[in-house]
């Protein structure tokens, strides 16, 4: 295990969460790595935390830039990385001690230039997941036969590792604020064709209360549907399963944006009508949605059949969720 791994971490306003993330990386069983910490114009004490950890460990490299968003920060990291392999970690998340080692071994053993692991959304700080005592048998995934709904489908850049030559000139789309990591990762997956999957959870995604998923709707969240429109265009004729399930995800994204924007300061009648028109164009994809996503499927069907009633039911559901203990 002599190849250098570059771990890129974009940082903005995570003074409290950052130590847990860095501690988990400095405890890795694979030691030949560099941490590229990219401060994206943080206004809190994040950079002080970065400096403290850099004094402790020479593998940490610090960078500062004006605030430009997570994509610009990751792109800076890609431009500065020296490693043979590249991976990403978000600053409020943490990883298992074998995260780097098992992703590295997956690439070395499989012959693929890209590997991935499973991700767990965590809402409690003390969440515990029991890891296998040894790396499980790899699952080789044919991208064209991959469903975006299955747990081994790698749609987040933060749970994958790729050889440097695979990435080359691929960069994150800075004009896309939501879904940019899915767009980036899909480009890599399509380029490689077969992915080596470590079928266990090695990455822990912290669902903090003030994360983007919990914030009020803003204009930048329109870009989520733009990201999946680009993905759907990329997967055309690249495999029936991938194309079909990407269309389902695209339709779900239209509904997600539509309901979140409803009654927000950024809602406009023309934008709502356009989203309705787009999801109706993909009504067959709505019907194909997996049964385990029945609640989301119901929202989508209401958007296709009777959008006004769908909005009313969505508001009622939100109020009930707010008052429930």
Coordinates of N, CA and C in Angstrom, one line a residue, residues 7-186:
X7 N -7.1 13.0 -0.1 CA -8.5 13.2 0.4 C -8.8 14.7 0.4
X8 N -9.9 15.0 -0.3 CA -10.2 16.4 -0.5 C -11.5 16.7 0.3
X9 N -11.3 17.8 1.2 CA -12.4 18.1 2.1 C -12.7 19.6 1.9
X10 N -13.9 20.0 1.4 CA -14.3 21.4 1.3 C -14.9 21.8 2.6
X11 N -14.5 23.0 3.1 CA -14.9 23.4 4.4 C -15.5 24.7 4.4
X12 N -16.7 24.8 5.1 CA -17.4 26.1 5.3 C -18.3 26.0 6.5
X13 N -18.0 26.8 7.5 CA -18.8 26.9 8.7 C -19.1 25.7 9.5
X14 N -18.0 24.9 9.7 CA -18.2 23.6 10.4 C -17.2 23.5 11.6
X15 N -17.0 24.6 12.3 CA -16.1 24.6 13.4 C -16.3 23.5 14.4
X16 N -17.6 23.2 14.7 CA -17.9 22.2 15.7 C -17.8 20.8 15.2
X17 N -18.1 20.6 14.0 CA -18.2 19.2 13.4 C -16.8 18.7 12.9
X18 N -16.0 19.7 12.5 CA -14.7 19.3 11.8 C -13.8 18.4 12.6
X19 N -13.6 18.6 13.9 CA -12.7 17.7 14.6 C -13.0 16.3 14.5
X20 N -14.3 15.9 14.6 CA -14.7 14.5 14.5 C -14.4 14.0 13.1
X21 N -14.6 14.7 12.1 CA -14.2 14.3 10.7 C -12.7 14.0 10.6
X22 N -11.9 15.0 11.1 CA -10.5 14.9 10.9 C -9.9 13.8 11.8
X23 N -10.5 13.6 13.0 CA -10.0 12.5 13.9 C -10.2 11.1 13.2
X24 N -11.4 11.0 12.5 CA -11.7 9.7 11.9 C -10.7 9.4 10.7
X25 N -10.2 10.5 10.1 CA -9.3 10.3 9.0 C -7.9 10.0 9.5
X26 N -7.5 10.7 10.5 CA -6.2 10.5 11.1 C -6.0 9.1 11.7
X27 N -7.1 8.5 12.0 CA -7.1 7.1 12.6 C -7.2 6.0 11.5
X28 N -7.0 6.3 10.3 CA -7.1 5.3 9.2 C -6.0 4.3 9.3
X29 N -6.4 3.0 8.9 CA -5.4 1.9 8.8 C -4.5 2.1 7.6
X30 N -4.9 2.9 6.6 CA -4.1 3.2 5.5 C -3.4 4.5 5.8
X31 N -2.1 4.6 5.8 CA -1.5 5.8 6.3 C -0.9 6.7 5.3
X32 N -0.7 6.2 4.0 CA -0.1 7.0 3.0 C -1.1 7.9 2.3
X33 N -1.5 9.0 2.9 CA -2.5 9.9 2.3 C -2.1 11.3 2.7
X34 N -2.7 12.2 1.9 CA -2.7 13.6 2.2 C -4.1 14.1 2.4
X35 N -4.3 15.0 3.3 CA -5.6 15.7 3.5 C -5.5 17.1 3.0
X36 N -6.3 17.4 2.0 CA -6.4 18.7 1.4 C -7.6 19.4 2.0
X37 N -7.4 20.3 2.9 CA -8.5 21.1 3.6 C -8.6 22.4 2.9
X38 N -9.8 22.6 2.2 CA -10.1 23.8 1.4 C -11.1 24.6 2.2
X39 N -10.6 25.7 2.8 CA -11.5 26.6 3.4 C -12.2 27.6 2.4
X40 N -13.5 27.4 2.3 CA -14.2 28.2 1.3 C -14.8 29.5 1.9
X41 N -14.0 30.3 2.5 CA -14.4 31.5 3.0 C -15.2 31.4 4.3
X42 N -14.9 30.5 5.2 CA -15.6 30.3 6.4 C -15.5 31.6 7.3
X43 N -16.6 31.9 8.0 CA -16.7 33.1 8.8 C -16.6 32.7 10.3
X44 N -16.6 31.4 10.6 CA -16.5 31.0 12.0 C -15.0 30.6 12.3
X45 N -14.8 29.7 13.2 CA -13.4 29.3 13.6 C -12.9 28.1 12.9
X46 N -13.5 27.7 11.7 CA -13.1 26.5 11.0 C -11.6 26.6 10.7
X47 N -11.1 27.7 10.2 CA -9.7 27.7 9.8 C -8.8 27.6 11.0
X48 N -9.1 28.0 12.1 CA -8.3 27.8 13.3 C -8.2 26.3 13.7
X49 N -9.3 25.6 13.5 CA -9.3 24.2 13.7 C -8.4 23.5 12.7
X50 N -8.5 24.0 11.4 CA -7.6 23.4 10.4 C -6.1 23.6 10.7
X51 N -5.8 24.8 11.2 CA -4.4 25.1 11.6 C -3.9 24.2 12.7
X52 N -4.8 24.0 13.7 CA -4.5 23.2 14.8 C -4.1 21.8 14.4
X53 N -4.9 21.2 13.5 CA -4.7 19.9 13.1 C -3.4 19.8 12.2
X54 N -3.2 20.8 11.4 CA -2.0 20.8 10.5 C -0.7 20.9 11.3
X55 N -0.8 21.5 12.5 CA 0.4 21.5 13.3 C 0.7 20.1 13.9
X56 N -0.3 19.3 14.0 CA -0.2 18.0 14.6 C 0.3 17.0 13.6
X57 N -0.1 17.1 12.3 CA 0.2 16.1 11.3 C 0.6 16.7 10.0
X58 N 1.8 16.3 9.5 CA 2.3 16.9 8.3 C 1.7 16.5 7.0
X59 N 0.7 15.5 7.1 CA 0.0 15.1 5.9 C -1.1 16.0 5.6
X60 N -1.4 17.0 6.4 CA -2.5 17.9 6.2 C -2.0 19.2 5.4
X61 N -2.6 19.5 4.3 CA -2.3 20.7 3.6 C -3.5 21.7 3.6
X62 N -3.2 23.0 3.9 CA -4.3 23.9 4.0 C -4.4 24.9 2.8
X63 N -5.6 25.2 2.5 CA -5.9 26.2 1.4 C -7.0 27.1 1.8
X64 N -6.9 28.3 1.4 CA -8.0 29.3 1.6 C -8.4 29.9 0.3
X65 N -9.7 30.2 0.2 CA -10.3 30.9 -1.0 C -11.5 31.7 -0.6
X66 N -11.9 32.6 -1.5 CA -13.1 33.3 -1.3 C -14.3 32.3 -1.5
X67 N -15.4 32.6 -0.8 CA -16.5 31.7 -0.8 C -17.0 31.6 -2.3
X68 N -17.1 30.4 -2.8 CA -17.6 30.1 -4.1 C -18.4 28.9 -4.2
X69 N -18.7 28.2 -3.1 CA -19.5 27.0 -3.1 C -18.6 25.7 -3.1
X70 N -19.3 24.6 -2.7 CA -18.6 23.3 -2.5 C -17.9 22.9 -3.8
X71 N -18.5 23.1 -4.9 CA -17.9 22.6 -6.2 C -16.6 23.3 -6.5
X72 N -16.5 24.6 -6.3 CA -15.3 25.4 -6.5 C -14.2 24.9 -5.5
X73 N -14.6 24.6 -4.3 CA -13.6 24.1 -3.3 C -13.1 22.8 -3.7
X74 N -14.0 21.9 -4.1 CA -13.5 20.5 -4.5 C -12.6 20.6 -5.8
X75 N -13.0 21.5 -6.7 CA -12.2 21.7 -7.9 C -10.8 22.2 -7.6
X76 N -10.7 23.1 -6.6 CA -9.4 23.6 -6.2 C -8.6 22.4 -5.6
X77 N -9.2 21.5 -4.8 CA -8.6 20.4 -4.3 C -8.1 19.4 -5.4
X78 N -8.9 19.2 -6.4 CA -8.4 18.4 -7.6 C -7.2 19.0 -8.3
X79 N -7.2 20.3 -8.4 CA -6.1 21.0 -9.1 C -4.8 20.9 -8.2
X80 N -4.9 20.8 -6.9 CA -3.7 20.8 -6.0 C -3.3 19.4 -5.6
X81 N -4.2 18.4 -5.8 CA -3.9 17.0 -5.3 C -2.7 16.4 -5.9
X82 N -1.9 15.7 -5.2 CA -0.7 15.0 -5.6 C -0.8 13.5 -5.7
X83 N -1.9 13.0 -5.2 CA -2.1 11.5 -5.0 C -2.3 10.8 -6.3
X84 N -2.0 9.5 -6.2 CA -2.3 8.5 -7.3 C -3.8 8.3 -7.4
X85 N -4.4 8.3 -6.2 CA -5.9 8.1 -6.0 C -6.5 9.3 -5.4
X86 N -7.8 9.5 -5.7 CA -8.5 10.7 -5.2 C -9.8 10.2 -4.5
X87 N -10.1 10.8 -3.4 CA -11.4 10.6 -2.7 C -11.9 11.9 -2.0
X88 N -13.1 11.9 -1.6 CA -13.7 13.1 -1.0 C -14.4 12.7 0.3
X89 N -14.3 13.7 1.2 CA -15.1 13.5 2.5 C -15.7 14.9 2.8
X90 N -16.9 14.9 3.2 CA -17.5 16.2 3.7 C -17.1 16.5 5.1
X91 N -17.0 17.8 5.5 CA -16.4 18.1 6.8 C -17.2 17.8 8.0
X92 N -18.5 17.6 7.8 CA -19.4 17.3 9.0 C -19.7 15.8 9.1
X93 N -19.1 15.0 8.2 CA -19.3 13.6 8.3 C -18.1 12.9 8.9
X94 N -18.1 11.6 9.0 CA -16.9 10.8 9.4 C -16.9 9.5 8.8
X95 N -15.8 8.8 8.8 CA -15.6 7.5 8.1 C -15.0 6.5 9.0
X96 N -15.2 5.2 8.6 CA -14.7 4.1 9.4 C -13.2 4.0 9.3
X97 N -12.5 3.4 10.3 CA -11.0 3.4 10.2 C -10.5 2.7 9.0
X98 N -11.2 1.8 8.4 CA -10.7 1.1 7.2 C -11.2 1.7 5.9
X99 N -11.8 2.9 6.0 CA -12.4 3.5 4.8 C -11.4 3.6 3.6
X100 N -10.3 4.2 3.8 CA -9.3 4.4 2.7 C -8.7 3.0 2.3
X101 N -8.4 2.2 3.3 CA -7.7 0.9 3.0 C -8.6 0.1 2.1
X102 N -9.9 -0.1 2.5 CA -10.7 -1.0 1.8 C -11.1 -0.5 0.4
X103 N -11.3 0.8 0.2 CA -11.5 1.4 -1.1 C -10.3 1.3 -2.0
X104 N -9.1 1.5 -1.4 CA -7.9 1.3 -2.1 C -7.7 -0.2 -2.6
X105 N -7.9 -1.1 -1.6 CA -7.7 -2.5 -2.0 C -8.8 -3.0 -3.0
X106 N -10.0 -2.4 -3.0 CA -11.0 -2.7 -4.0 C -10.5 -2.4 -5.4
X107 N -9.9 -1.3 -5.5 CA -9.3 -0.9 -6.9 C -8.2 -1.8 -7.3
X108 N -7.3 -2.0 -6.3 CA -6.1 -2.9 -6.6 C -6.5 -4.3 -7.0
X109 N -7.4 -4.9 -6.3 CA -7.8 -6.2 -6.5 C -8.7 -6.5 -7.7
X110 N -9.5 -5.5 -8.1 CA -10.5 -5.6 -9.1 C -10.0 -5.3 -10.5
X111 N -9.1 -4.4 -10.6 CA -8.7 -3.9 -11.9 C -9.5 -2.7 -12.4
X112 N -10.6 -2.4 -11.6 CA -11.3 -1.2 -12.0 C -10.6 0.0 -11.5
X113 N -10.8 1.2 -12.1 CA -10.2 2.4 -11.6 C -11.0 3.2 -10.6
X114 N -12.1 2.6 -10.2 CA -13.0 3.3 -9.3 C -13.7 2.3 -8.3
X115 N -13.8 2.7 -7.0 CA -14.4 1.9 -6.0 C -15.4 2.7 -5.2
X116 N -16.3 2.0 -4.5 CA -17.3 2.7 -3.7 C -17.6 1.8 -2.5
X117 N -18.3 2.5 -1.5 CA -18.8 1.8 -0.3 C -20.2 2.2 -0.1
X118 N -20.8 1.7 0.9 CA -22.1 2.1 1.3 C -22.1 3.3 2.3
X119 N -23.2 4.0 2.3 CA -23.3 5.2 3.1 C -24.5 5.1 4.1
X120 N -24.3 5.6 5.3 CA -25.4 5.6 6.2 C -25.7 7.0 6.7
X121 N -27.0 7.4 6.5 CA -27.5 8.7 7.1 C -27.6 8.6 8.6
X122 N -27.0 9.5 9.3 CA -27.0 9.4 10.7 C -27.6 10.7 11.3
X123 N -28.6 10.5 12.2 CA -29.3 11.6 12.9 C -28.9 11.7 14.4
X124 N -28.2 10.7 14.9 CA -27.7 10.7 16.3 C -26.2 10.6 16.3
X125 N -25.6 11.5 17.1 CA -24.1 11.5 17.1 C -23.5 10.2 17.6
X126 N -24.2 9.4 18.4 CA -23.6 8.2 19.0 C -24.0 7.0 18.2
X127 N -24.5 7.2 17.0 CA -24.9 6.0 16.2 C -23.7 5.1 16.0
X128 N -24.0 3.8 16.1 CA -22.9 2.8 16.0 C -23.3 1.8 14.9
X129 N -22.3 1.5 14.0 CA -22.5 0.4 13.0 C -21.4 -0.6 13.2
X130 N -21.8 -1.8 13.3 CA -20.8 -2.9 13.5 C -20.2 -3.2 12.1
X131 N -18.9 -3.1 12.0 CA -18.2 -3.4 10.8 C -17.7 -4.9 10.7
X132 N -17.6 -5.4 9.5 CA -17.1 -6.7 9.3 C -15.6 -6.8 9.9
X133 N -15.2 -7.9 10.3 CA -13.8 -8.0 10.8 C -12.8 -8.0 9.7
X134 N -13.3 -8.4 8.5 CA -12.4 -8.3 7.4 C -13.2 -7.8 6.2
X135 N -12.5 -7.3 5.1 CA -13.2 -6.7 4.0 C -14.0 -7.8 3.3
X136 N -15.3 -7.5 3.1 CA -16.2 -8.5 2.5 C -15.9 -8.6 1.0
X137 N -16.4 -9.7 0.4 CA -16.1 -10.0 -1.0 C -16.7 -8.8 -1.8
X138 N -15.9 -8.4 -2.8 CA -16.3 -7.3 -3.6 C -17.5 -7.6 -4.5
X139 N -18.3 -6.6 -4.8 CA -19.4 -6.7 -5.8 C -19.0 -5.9 -7.0
X140 N -18.9 -6.5 -8.1 CA -18.6 -5.7 -9.3 C -19.9 -5.3 -10.0
X141 N -20.0 -4.0 -10.2 CA -21.2 -3.4 -10.7 C -21.0 -2.9 -12.1
X142 N -21.8 -3.5 -13.0 CA -21.9 -3.0 -14.4 C -22.8 -1.7 -14.4
X143 N -22.2 -0.6 -14.8 CA -22.9 0.7 -14.6 C -24.2 0.7 -15.5
X144 N -24.1 0.1 -16.7 CA -25.3 0.1 -17.5 C -26.5 -0.7 -16.9
X145 N -26.2 -1.6 -16.1 CA -27.2 -2.5 -15.5 C -27.5 -2.0 -14.0
X146 N -27.0 -0.9 -13.7 CA -27.2 -0.4 -12.3 C -28.5 0.4 -12.2
X147 N -29.2 0.2 -11.1 CA -30.4 1.0 -10.8 C -29.9 2.1 -9.8
X148 N -30.3 3.3 -10.0 CA -29.9 4.4 -9.1 C -30.6 4.2 -7.7
X149 N -31.5 3.3 -7.6 CA -32.2 3.1 -6.3 C -31.5 2.1 -5.4
X150 N -30.6 1.3 -5.9 CA -30.0 0.3 -5.1 C -28.9 0.9 -4.2
X151 N -28.7 0.3 -3.1 CA -27.8 0.9 -2.1 C -26.3 1.0 -2.5
X152 N -25.9 0.1 -3.5 CA -24.5 0.2 -4.0 C -24.4 1.1 -5.1
X153 N -25.4 1.8 -5.6 CA -25.3 2.7 -6.6 C -24.6 4.0 -6.1
X154 N -23.5 4.3 -6.6 CA -22.7 5.4 -6.0 C -23.0 6.8 -6.6
X155 N -23.9 7.5 -6.0 CA -24.4 8.8 -6.5 C -23.8 9.9 -5.6
X156 N -23.0 9.6 -4.6 CA -22.4 10.7 -3.8 C -20.9 10.5 -4.0
X157 N -20.2 11.6 -4.3 CA -18.8 11.6 -4.5 C -18.0 11.2 -3.2
X158 N -18.6 11.4 -2.1 CA -18.0 11.3 -0.8 C -17.9 9.8 -0.4
X159 N -18.3 8.8 -1.1 CA -18.2 7.4 -0.8 C -17.5 6.6 -1.9
X160 N -16.6 7.3 -2.6 CA -15.9 6.6 -3.7 C -14.5 7.0 -3.7
X161 N -13.7 6.2 -4.4 CA -12.3 6.5 -4.7 C -12.0 6.2 -6.1
X162 N -11.2 7.1 -6.8 CA -10.9 6.9 -8.2 C -9.5 7.2 -8.5
X163 N -8.9 6.4 -9.4 CA -7.6 6.7 -9.9 C -7.5 8.1 -10.5
X164 N -6.4 8.8 -10.3 CA -6.2 10.1 -10.8 C -6.5 10.2 -12.3
X165 N -6.0 9.2 -13.1 CA -6.1 9.3 -14.5 C -7.5 9.2 -15.0
X166 N -8.4 8.6 -14.2 CA -9.8 8.5 -14.5 C -10.5 9.9 -14.5
X167 N -10.1 10.7 -13.5 CA -10.7 12.0 -13.3 C -10.2 13.0 -14.4
X168 N -8.9 13.0 -14.6 CA -8.3 13.9 -15.6 C -8.9 15.3 -15.6
X169 N -9.7 15.6 -16.7 CA -10.3 16.9 -16.8 C -11.7 17.0 -16.4
X170 N -12.2 16.0 -15.7 CA -13.6 16.1 -15.2 C -13.6 16.9 -13.9
X171 N -14.5 17.9 -13.9 CA -14.6 18.7 -12.7 C -16.1 18.9 -12.3
X172 N -16.3 19.4 -11.1 CA -17.6 19.7 -10.6 C -18.2 20.9 -11.3
X173 N -19.5 20.8 -11.6 CA -20.2 22.0 -12.3 C -20.5 23.0 -11.2
X174 N -19.8 24.1 -11.3 CA -19.9 25.2 -10.3 C -21.2 25.9 -10.4
X175 N -21.9 25.8 -11.5 CA -23.2 26.5 -11.6 C -24.3 25.7 -11.1
X176 N -24.0 24.4 -10.7 CA -25.0 23.5 -10.1 C -24.8 23.5 -8.6
X177 N -25.8 23.9 -7.8 CA -25.6 24.0 -6.3 C -26.1 22.7 -5.6
X178 N -27.1 22.0 -6.2 CA -27.6 20.8 -5.6 C -27.5 19.7 -6.6
X179 N -27.0 18.6 -6.2 CA -26.9 17.5 -7.2 C -25.6 17.5 -8.0
X180 N -24.7 18.4 -7.6 CA -23.4 18.5 -8.4 C -22.5 17.2 -8.2
X181 N -22.6 16.6 -7.0 CA -21.8 15.4 -6.8 C -22.3 14.2 -7.5
X182 N -23.7 14.1 -7.7 CA -24.2 13.0 -8.5 C -23.8 13.2 -10.0
X183 N -23.8 14.4 -10.5 CA -23.4 14.6 -11.9 C -22.0 14.3 -12.1
X184 N -21.1 14.7 -11.2 CA -19.7 14.4 -11.2 C -19.4 12.9 -11.2
X185 N -20.0 12.2 -10.2 CA -19.8 10.8 -10.0 C -20.3 10.0 -11.2
X186 N -21.5 10.4 -11.7 CA -22.0 9.7 -12.9 C -21.1 9.8 -14.1

